[in-house]
Coordinates of C-alpha atoms in Angstrom, one line a residue:
X27 CA -117.4 -4.0 -28.0
X28 CA -117.3 -6.3 -25.0
X29 CA -120.5 -7.8 -23.5
X30 CA -120.8 -5.3 -20.7
X31 CA -120.1 -2.3 -22.9
X32 CA -122.7 -3.5 -25.4
X33 CA -125.2 -4.1 -22.7
X34 CA -124.7 -0.7 -21.1
X35 CA -125.3 0.9 -24.5
X36 CA -128.5 -1.1 -25.0
X37 CA -129.7 -0.1 -21.5
X38 CA -129.3 3.6 -22.3
X39 CA -131.0 3.0 -25.7
X40 CA -134.0 1.4 -24.0
X41 CA -134.3 4.3 -21.5
X42 CA -134.1 6.9 -24.2
X43 CA -135.9 5.3 -27.1
X44 CA -139.5 6.5 -27.7
X45 CA -142.1 3.8 -28.6
X46 CA -139.6 1.0 -27.9
X47 CA -142.3 -1.6 -27.2
X48 CA -144.6 -2.8 -29.9
X49 CA -146.7 -6.0 -30.1
X50 CA -148.1 -7.7 -33.2
X51 CA -150.3 -10.8 -32.9
X52 CA -149.3 -11.3 -29.3
X53 CA -145.6 -11.0 -30.1
X54 CA -143.5 -8.5 -28.3
X55 CA -141.0 -7.4 -30.9
X56 CA -138.3 -5.6 -28.9
X57 CA -136.9 -8.7 -27.3
X58 CA -136.5 -10.3 -30.7
X59 CA -134.8 -7.2 -32.1
X60 CA -132.5 -6.9 -29.1
X61 CA -131.5 -10.5 -29.0
X62 CA -131.0 -10.4 -32.8
X63 CA -128.6 -7.4 -32.6
X64 CA -126.6 -8.6 -29.7
X65 CA -126.3 -12.2 -30.9
X66 CA -124.8 -10.9 -34.1
X67 CA -122.3 -8.5 -32.7
X68 CA -121.2 -10.2 -29.4
X69 CA -118.4 -12.8 -29.2
X70 CA -119.5 -16.4 -29.9
X71 CA -117.8 -19.7 -30.2
X72 CA -116.0 -20.1 -33.5
X73 CA -116.5 -22.9 -36.0
X74 CA -113.5 -23.5 -38.1
X75 CA -115.2 -25.7 -40.7
X76 CA -119.0 -26.2 -40.9
X77 CA -120.0 -29.7 -41.7
X78 CA -121.8 -30.1 -45.0
X79 CA -125.2 -31.8 -45.1
X80 CA -126.9 -33.4 -48.1
X81 CA -130.6 -34.1 -48.4
X82 CA -130.6 -37.8 -48.3
X83 CA -133.7 -40.0 -48.6
X84 CA -133.4 -41.0 -45.0
X85 CA -133.5 -37.3 -44.0
X86 CA -136.6 -36.8 -46.1
X87 CA -138.2 -39.7 -44.2
X88 CA -137.3 -38.1 -40.9
X89 CA -138.8 -34.8 -42.0
X90 CA -142.1 -36.5 -42.9
X91 CA -142.0 -38.1 -39.5
X92 CA -141.4 -34.7 -37.9
X93 CA -144.5 -33.3 -39.7
X94 CA -146.5 -36.3 -38.6
X95 CA -145.3 -35.6 -35.0
X96 CA -147.1 -32.2 -35.1
X97 CA -150.3 -34.1 -35.4
X98 CA -149.4 -36.8 -32.8
X99 CA -148.9 -34.7 -29.7
X100 CA -151.2 -36.0 -26.9
X101 CA -152.4 -34.6 -23.7
X102 CA -149.7 -34.1 -21.1
X103 CA -149.3 -32.1 -17.9
X104 CA -145.9 -30.7 -18.8
X105 CA -144.4 -29.5 -22.1
X106 CA -140.6 -29.1 -22.5
X107 CA -138.7 -27.6 -25.4
X108 CA -135.1 -28.6 -25.7
X109 CA -132.4 -30.0 -28.0
X110 CA -130.2 -33.1 -27.9
X111 CA -127.2 -30.8 -27.7
X112 CA -128.2 -30.3 -24.1
X113 CA -127.6 -33.9 -23.3
X114 CA -125.2 -36.3 -21.6
X115 CA -124.0 -39.7 -22.9
X116 CA -123.8 -42.2 -20.1
X117 CA -122.7 -45.7 -21.2
X118 CA -124.4 -45.2 -24.6
X119 CA -127.6 -43.8 -23.2
X120 CA -128.5 -40.2 -24.1
X121 CA -129.9 -38.3 -21.1
X122 CA -131.6 -35.0 -22.0
X123 CA -130.1 -33.5 -18.8
X124 CA -132.5 -30.9 -17.2
X125 CA -135.4 -32.0 -19.4
X126 CA -134.9 -35.6 -18.1
X127 CA -135.0 -34.3 -14.6
X128 CA -138.2 -32.4 -15.2
X129 CA -139.7 -35.5 -16.7
X130 CA -138.7 -37.7 -13.8
X131 CA -140.1 -35.2 -11.3
X132 CA -143.3 -35.2 -13.2
X133 CA -143.5 -38.9 -13.1
X134 CA -142.9 -39.0 -9.3
X135 CA -145.9 -36.6 -9.0
X136 CA -148.1 -38.8 -11.2
X137 CA -147.9 -36.3 -14.0
X138 CA -147.3 -36.9 -17.7
X139 CA -144.8 -35.0 -19.8
X140 CA -144.0 -34.3 -23.5
X141 CA -140.5 -33.3 -24.6
X142 CA -140.3 -31.4 -27.8
X143 CA -137.0 -31.8 -29.5
X144 CA -135.6 -29.4 -32.1
X145 CA -133.8 -32.2 -33.8
X146 CA -134.9 -33.8 -37.1
X147 CA -134.0 -37.3 -35.8
X148 CA -134.6 -38.7 -32.3
X149 CA -132.2 -41.6 -31.6
X150 CA -133.3 -44.9 -30.1
X151 CA -130.8 -44.4 -27.3
X152 CA -132.5 -41.2 -25.9
X153 CA -133.7 -42.1 -22.4
X154 CA -137.5 -41.4 -22.3
X155 CA -137.8 -41.5 -26.1
X156 CA -141.4 -42.5 -25.8
X157 CA -142.2 -39.0 -24.4
X158 CA -140.3 -37.2 -27.2
X159 CA -141.6 -35.6 -30.3
X160 CA -139.8 -33.6 -33.0
X161 CA -140.7 -30.0 -33.6
X162 CA -138.2 -29.7 -36.5
X163 CA -141.2 -29.2 -38.8
X164 CA -142.0 -26.0 -36.9
X165 CA -138.5 -24.7 -37.5
X166 CA -138.5 -25.5 -41.2
X167 CA -142.0 -24.2 -42.0
X168 CA -141.3 -21.0 -40.0
X169 CA -137.9 -20.5 -41.6
X170 CA -139.3 -21.0 -45.1
X171 CA -142.1 -18.4 -44.5
X172 CA -139.7 -16.1 -42.8
X173 CA -137.8 -15.9 -46.1
X174 CA -140.9 -13.9 -47.3
X175 CA -140.1 -11.2 -44.8
X176 CA -140.6 -8.6 -47.4
X177 CA -144.4 -9.0 -46.9
X178 CA -144.0 -7.6 -43.4
X179 CA -143.3 -4.2 -45.1
X180 CA -147.0 -4.3 -46.3
X181 CA -148.1 -4.3 -42.6
X182 CA -147.8 -0.6 -42.1
X183 CA -147.7 -0.5 -38.2
X184 CA -145.1 -3.3 -38.0
X185 CA -142.9 -2.1 -40.8
X186 CA -143.1 1.4 -39.4
X187 CA -142.0 0.2 -36.1
X188 CA -139.0 -1.8 -37.5
X189 CA -137.9 1.1 -39.7
X190 CA -138.0 3.6 -36.8
X191 CA -136.3 1.2 -34.5
X192 CA -133.5 0.3 -37.0
X193 CA -133.1 3.9 -37.8
X194 CA -132.3 4.6 -34.1
X195 CA -130.1 1.5 -33.9
X196 CA -128.1 2.6 -36.9
X197 CA -125.8 4.6 -34.6
X198 CA -125.1 1.6 -32.3
X199 CA -121.4 1.5 -31.7
X200 CA -121.4 -2.3 -31.8
X201 CA -122.4 -2.1 -35.4
X202 CA -119.2 -0.2 -36.4
X203 CA -117.2 -2.8 -34.4
X204 CA -118.6 -5.8 -36.3
X205 CA -118.9 -7.0 -39.9
X206 CA -122.7 -6.7 -39.9
X207 CA -124.2 -4.0 -42.0
X208 CA -127.2 -1.9 -41.1
X209 CA -129.2 -3.3 -43.9
X210 CA -128.4 -6.9 -43.0
X211 CA -129.4 -6.2 -39.4
X212 CA -132.7 -4.8 -40.5
X213 CA -133.4 -7.7 -42.8
X214 CA -132.6 -10.2 -40.0
X215 CA -134.9 -8.4 -37.6
X216 CA -137.7 -8.6 -40.1
X217 CA -137.0 -12.3 -40.7
X218 CA -136.9 -13.1 -37.0
X219 CA -140.1 -11.3 -36.2
X220 CA -141.9 -13.1 -39.0
X221 CA -140.4 -16.5 -37.9
X222 CA -141.6 -15.8 -34.4
X223 CA -145.2 -15.0 -35.6
X224 CA -145.4 -18.2 -37.6
X225 CA -143.7 -20.4 -35.1
X226 CA -145.8 -19.1 -32.2
X227 CA -149.0 -20.0 -34.1
X228 CA -147.7 -23.5 -34.8
X229 CA -146.8 -23.9 -31.2
X230 CA -150.3 -22.7 -30.2
X231 CA -151.7 -25.6 -32.3
X232 CA -149.4 -28.1 -30.6
X233 CA -150.2 -26.7 -27.1
X234 CA -154.0 -27.0 -27.8
X235 CA -153.4 -30.7 -28.3
X236 CA -151.1 -31.1 -25.3
X237 CA -153.0 -28.7 -22.9
X238 CA -150.2 -28.7 -20.4
X239 CA -150.4 -27.2 -16.9
X240 CA -146.9 -25.6 -17.4
X241 CA -144.1 -25.5 -19.9
X242 CA -140.3 -25.3 -19.8
X243 CA -137.7 -24.2 -22.3
X244 CA -133.9 -24.8 -22.1
X245 CA -132.2 -21.5 -23.1
X246 CA -135.2 -19.4 -24.2
X247 CA -133.4 -16.8 -26.3
X248 CA -133.4 -18.5 -29.7
X249 CA -136.2 -17.3 -31.9
X250 CA -137.8 -20.7 -31.5
X251 CA -137.7 -20.3 -27.7
X252 CA -139.2 -16.9 -27.8
X253 CA -141.9 -18.2 -30.1
X254 CA -142.9 -20.8 -27.5
X255 CA -142.9 -18.1 -24.8
X256 CA -145.4 -16.1 -26.9
X257 CA -147.6 -19.1 -27.6
X258 CA -147.7 -20.0 -23.9
X259 CA -148.7 -16.4 -22.9
X260 CA -151.5 -16.5 -25.5
X261 CA -152.8 -19.7 -23.9
X262 CA -152.1 -18.6 -20.3
X263 CA -149.7 -21.4 -19.7
X264 CA -146.8 -20.5 -17.3
X265 CA -143.4 -21.1 -18.9
X266 CA -140.0 -21.4 -17.2
X267 CA -136.5 -21.0 -18.6
X268 CA -133.9 -23.5 -17.6
X269 CA -130.4 -22.0 -17.7
X270 CA -127.7 -23.8 -19.7
X271 CA -124.4 -21.9 -20.1
X272 CA -123.3 -18.4 -19.3
X273 CA -125.8 -16.0 -17.8
X274 CA -125.4 -13.3 -15.2
X275 CA -125.1 -9.5 -15.3
X276 CA -123.4 -9.2 -18.7
X277 CA -125.4 -11.8 -20.7
X278 CA -127.7 -10.1 -23.2
X279 CA -130.7 -12.4 -22.8
X280 CA -130.9 -12.2 -19.0
X281 CA -129.7 -8.8 -17.9
X282 CA -130.4 -5.1 -18.3
X283 CA -134.0 -5.0 -19.5
X284 CA -134.8 -1.3 -18.7
X285 CA -138.2 -0.7 -20.3
X286 CA -140.2 -3.9 -19.6
X287 CA -144.0 -3.4 -19.5
X288 CA -145.6 -3.9 -16.1
X289 CA -147.1 -7.2 -17.4
X290 CA -143.8 -8.3 -18.8
X291 CA -142.8 -9.3 -22.4
X292 CA -144.7 -12.1 -24.1
X293 CA -141.4 -13.3 -25.8
X294 CA -139.7 -13.8 -22.4
X295 CA -140.3 -16.6 -20.0
X296 CA -142.4 -16.0 -16.9
X297 CA -139.9 -17.7 -14.6
X298 CA -136.1 -18.3 -14.7
X299 CA -134.4 -21.2 -13.0
X300 CA -130.8 -20.1 -12.5
X301 CA -127.5 -21.8 -11.7
X302 CA -126.2 -19.2 -9.2
X303 CA -127.3 -16.3 -7.0
X304 CA -125.4 -14.0 -9.3
X305 CA -127.5 -15.1 -12.3
X306 CA -130.7 -14.8 -10.4
X307 CA -129.8 -11.4 -9.1
X308 CA -129.2 -10.0 -12.6
X309 CA -132.7 -11.0 -13.6
X310 CA -134.3 -9.8 -10.4
X311 CA -132.9 -6.3 -10.9
X312 CA -135.3 -5.7 -13.8
X313 CA -138.0 -8.4 -13.1
X314 CA -138.9 -6.8 -9.8
X315 CA -140.6 -4.0 -11.7
X316 CA -143.0 -6.4 -13.4
X317 CA -145.8 -8.6 -12.1
X318 CA -144.8 -11.4 -14.6
X319 CA -141.1 -12.3 -14.4
X320 CA -139.2 -13.8 -11.6
X321 CA -135.9 -15.7 -11.0
X322 CA -134.9 -18.5 -8.6
X323 CA -131.4 -19.8 -8.0
X324 CA -131.7 -23.6 -8.0
X325 CA -128.2 -24.7 -9.1
X326 CA -127.9 -27.2 -11.9
X327 CA -130.9 -29.5 -12.0
X328 CA -129.0 -32.2 -13.9
X329 CA -125.9 -32.1 -11.6
X330 CA -128.1 -32.5 -8.5
X331 CA -130.1 -35.3 -10.0
X332 CA -127.0 -37.2 -11.2
X333 CA -125.5 -37.1 -7.7
X334 CA -128.8 -38.1 -6.1
X335 CA -129.3 -41.1 -8.5
X336 CA -125.6 -42.2 -8.5
X337 CA -125.7 -42.0 -12.3
X338 CA -122.1 -41.0 -12.6
X339 CA -120.8 -44.0 -10.6
X340 CA -121.2 -46.1 -13.8
X341 CA -119.1 -43.6 -15.7
X342 CA -116.4 -43.8 -13.0
X343 CA -116.3 -47.5 -13.3
X344 CA -116.3 -47.4 -17.2
X345 CA -113.3 -45.0 -17.2
X346 CA -111.5 -46.3 -14.2
X347 CA -108.4 -47.4 -16.2
X348 CA -108.1 -43.9 -17.8
X349 CA -108.4 -42.2 -14.4
X350 CA -105.8 -44.5 -13.0
X351 CA -103.5 -43.6 -15.9
X352 CA -103.7 -39.9 -15.4
X353 CA -103.3 -40.2 -11.6
X354 CA -99.6 -40.9 -12.2
X355 CA -99.2 -37.2 -13.3
X356 CA -98.3 -34.5 -10.8
X357 CA -101.0 -32.2 -12.0
X358 CA -104.1 -32.8 -14.1
X359 CA -105.3 -29.8 -16.2
X360 CA -108.6 -29.7 -18.1
X361 CA -108.8 -27.4 -21.2
X362 CA -112.4 -26.9 -22.5
X363 CA -112.3 -25.8 -26.1
X364 CA -114.4 -22.8 -27.3
X365 CA -114.4 -23.7 -31.0
X366 CA -113.3 -26.4 -33.4
X367 CA -109.6 -25.7 -32.9
X368 CA -107.5 -25.2 -29.8
X369 CA -106.5 -21.6 -28.9
X370 CA -102.9 -21.0 -29.8
X371 CA -102.1 -19.7 -26.3
X372 CA -103.1 -23.1 -24.9
X373 CA -100.9 -24.9 -27.4
X374 CA -98.0 -22.8 -26.1
X375 CA -99.0 -23.6 -22.5
X376 CA -98.9 -27.3 -23.2
X377 CA -95.5 -27.1 -24.9
X378 CA -94.0 -24.9 -22.1
X379 CA -95.3 -27.0 -19.2
X380 CA -93.5 -29.7 -17.3
X381 CA -94.0 -33.3 -18.7
X382 CA -95.3 -34.3 -15.3
X383 CA -98.4 -32.2 -16.0
X384 CA -101.1 -33.9 -18.1
X385 CA -103.6 -32.0 -20.2
X386 CA -107.1 -33.2 -20.8
X387 CA -108.5 -31.4 -23.8
X388 CA -112.3 -31.5 -24.2
X389 CA -113.8 -30.6 -27.5
X390 CA -116.7 -28.3 -27.8
X391 CA -119.8 -30.5 -28.0
X392 CA -121.3 -28.4 -30.8
X393 CA -118.3 -28.3 -33.1
X394 CA -116.3 -30.8 -35.1
X395 CA -112.7 -31.0 -34.1
X396 CA -110.3 -29.4 -36.6
X397 CA -107.4 -31.7 -36.8
X398 CA -104.8 -29.1 -37.8
X399 CA -101.1 -29.0 -37.4
X400 CA -101.3 -28.1 -33.7
X401 CA -103.6 -31.2 -33.1
X402 CA -101.1 -33.4 -35.0
X403 CA -98.1 -32.0 -33.0
X404 CA -99.7 -32.5 -29.6
X405 CA -101.1 -36.0 -30.2
X406 CA -97.9 -37.3 -31.8
X407 CA -95.2 -35.6 -29.7
X408 CA -96.8 -35.1 -26.3
X409 CA -97.9 -38.3 -24.5
X410 CA -99.3 -36.2 -21.6
X411 CA -102.0 -34.7 -23.9
X412 CA -105.4 -36.5 -24.2
X413 CA -108.1 -35.5 -26.7
X414 CA -110.6 -38.2 -27.8
X415 CA -111.2 -40.0 -24.5
X416 CA -111.8 -36.7 -22.6
X417 CA -114.7 -35.6 -24.8
X418 CA -116.5 -38.8 -24.1
X419 CA -116.6 -38.4 -20.4
X420 CA -119.3 -36.2 -18.7
X421 CA -117.8 -32.9 -17.6
X422 CA -119.1 -33.3 -14.1
X423 CA -117.0 -36.5 -13.8
X424 CA -113.9 -34.9 -15.3
X425 CA -114.1 -32.0 -12.8
X426 CA -113.7 -34.5 -10.0
X427 CA -110.4 -35.8 -11.3
X428 CA -108.6 -32.6 -12.2
X429 CA -106.6 -29.9 -10.3
X430 CA -107.2 -27.0 -12.6
X431 CA -109.5 -25.9 -15.4
X432 CA -108.6 -23.6 -18.3
X433 CA -110.8 -22.1 -21.1
X434 CA -111.3 -19.0 -23.1
X435 CA -114.8 -18.1 -21.7
X436 CA -116.7 -21.3 -21.7
X437 CA -119.7 -21.9 -19.4
X438 CA -117.7 -24.9 -18.1
X439 CA -116.3 -22.4 -15.6
X440 CA -119.5 -22.8 -13.7
X441 CA -119.2 -26.6 -13.8
X442 CA -115.8 -26.2 -12.3
X443 CA -117.1 -23.8 -9.7
X444 CA -119.8 -26.3 -8.7
X445 CA -117.0 -28.9 -8.1
X446 CA -114.8 -26.4 -6.3
X447 CA -112.2 -26.4 -9.1
X448 CA -110.3 -23.2 -9.9
X449 CA -110.5 -21.9 -13.5
X450 CA -108.1 -19.8 -15.6
X451 CA -109.7 -17.8 -18.4
X452 CA -107.8 -16.2 -21.2
X453 CA -110.4 -14.1 -23.1
X454 CA -111.3 -10.5 -22.1
X455 CA -114.9 -11.5 -22.6
X456 CA -114.6 -13.6 -19.4
X457 CA -113.9 -10.5 -17.4
X458 CA -117.6 -9.6 -18.0
X459 CA -119.2 -13.0 -17.9
X460 CA -117.4 -14.2 -14.7
X461 CA -116.9 -10.9 -12.9
X462 CA -118.2 -12.1 -9.5
X463 CA -116.2 -15.4 -9.6
X464 CA -113.0 -13.5 -10.5
X465 CA -113.6 -11.1 -7.6
X466 CA -113.9 -14.1 -5.3
X467 CA -110.7 -15.6 -6.6
X468 CA -112.6 -18.7 -7.9
X469 CA -111.6 -17.7 -11.4
X470 CA -108.3 -16.2 -12.6
X471 CA -107.9 -14.0 -15.7
X472 CA -104.6 -14.6 -17.4
X473 CA -104.1 -13.5 -21.0
X474 CA -100.3 -14.1 -21.4
X475 CA -98.2 -17.3 -21.4
X476 CA -96.2 -16.0 -18.5
X477 CA -99.2 -15.2 -16.3
X478 CA -100.9 -18.6 -17.1
X479 CA -97.7 -20.6 -16.2
X480 CA -97.4 -18.5 -13.0
X481 CA -101.0 -19.3 -11.9
X482 CA -100.8 -23.0 -12.8

């Protein structure tokens, strides 16, 4: 099922399900169950080859440090939960994007801040490293205890709720469309609820040490993010979600909540900072029926900050020769990858296009590039194709030097929209995620080679 179809089914389920909402230890369980179901069955970026990690002595040292960090949190006015994957490398310095902006605004207001990173290791080149602490220990401890999810079955009210809920979800059409089994879904819901219970308690301990006035989370809808939301509610600390990536009316975590309690869900943020009015409107449609949740369209905090502080000028100077080189081409086209390998349709587009068109192919920041036969062919036989350099340049800078953007359904469509660059999307999923922008003509859906070449 496509995102909108799945969301419509969930909305009807919420309206018709008896006893949908259940709370245990301050944890609202339905948002965990819903996000678990839809995260499993909805389309996601594909990894062609997971990197393998070994437990090296250095990693053990980092873990010990992460455990130590849980006891080293100090008083701060602002608490932010994020991950270094939400970062930008500018001349060797790692900026934590929106979290960096929040920290700088706090500093300007004579406030202190603590940035909690999900990473095991915090590099020395992270800007503001002195304010960062690892909460990887919370992830690991919660994950280990969540493996004992069978103990939840000995909590009659909770196990009864999960069994009834999963019984009603067993007819969900998205289950039949996916490889996930009913039993696996139920097991994952048990695991995620237990993870959230444990992690929220650990976050409560951290928050008691920090005693912040307010908290932020980048992309709340991981189980860890929902755990922080619950901990903040328990301690009456307002928490705000900062959007990063696709949102809007078809995104499972932000839209279509039909049975929210008047006082809101503890496992959702109180406030949402959104990129566009479309994203904010999707949240307001359900949040208006609560006294807790609200949404504000603020654009991209990081984009606005980078422009204001002229941060990207240094990048422009650093890559001046590269930009001069591609300026010789008639048309410059950026392709943002959705996985570890380039979509075959884009390979065909490159091979069928004029040699006066250059293609800047940007790897997905979360995946290792699979250097398959297509990669070898393009890098050896097509001098108008660029891979490695492109992925080192901030996307905001790239957007200023291209004529067209193409992707499957990446959130980079919004980056292009901010820079007034047209996007071509090839996945049917994008029809749901970018419905308003397609209606405006800012984004074009083209799923065949012929239609793509025509719209280029």
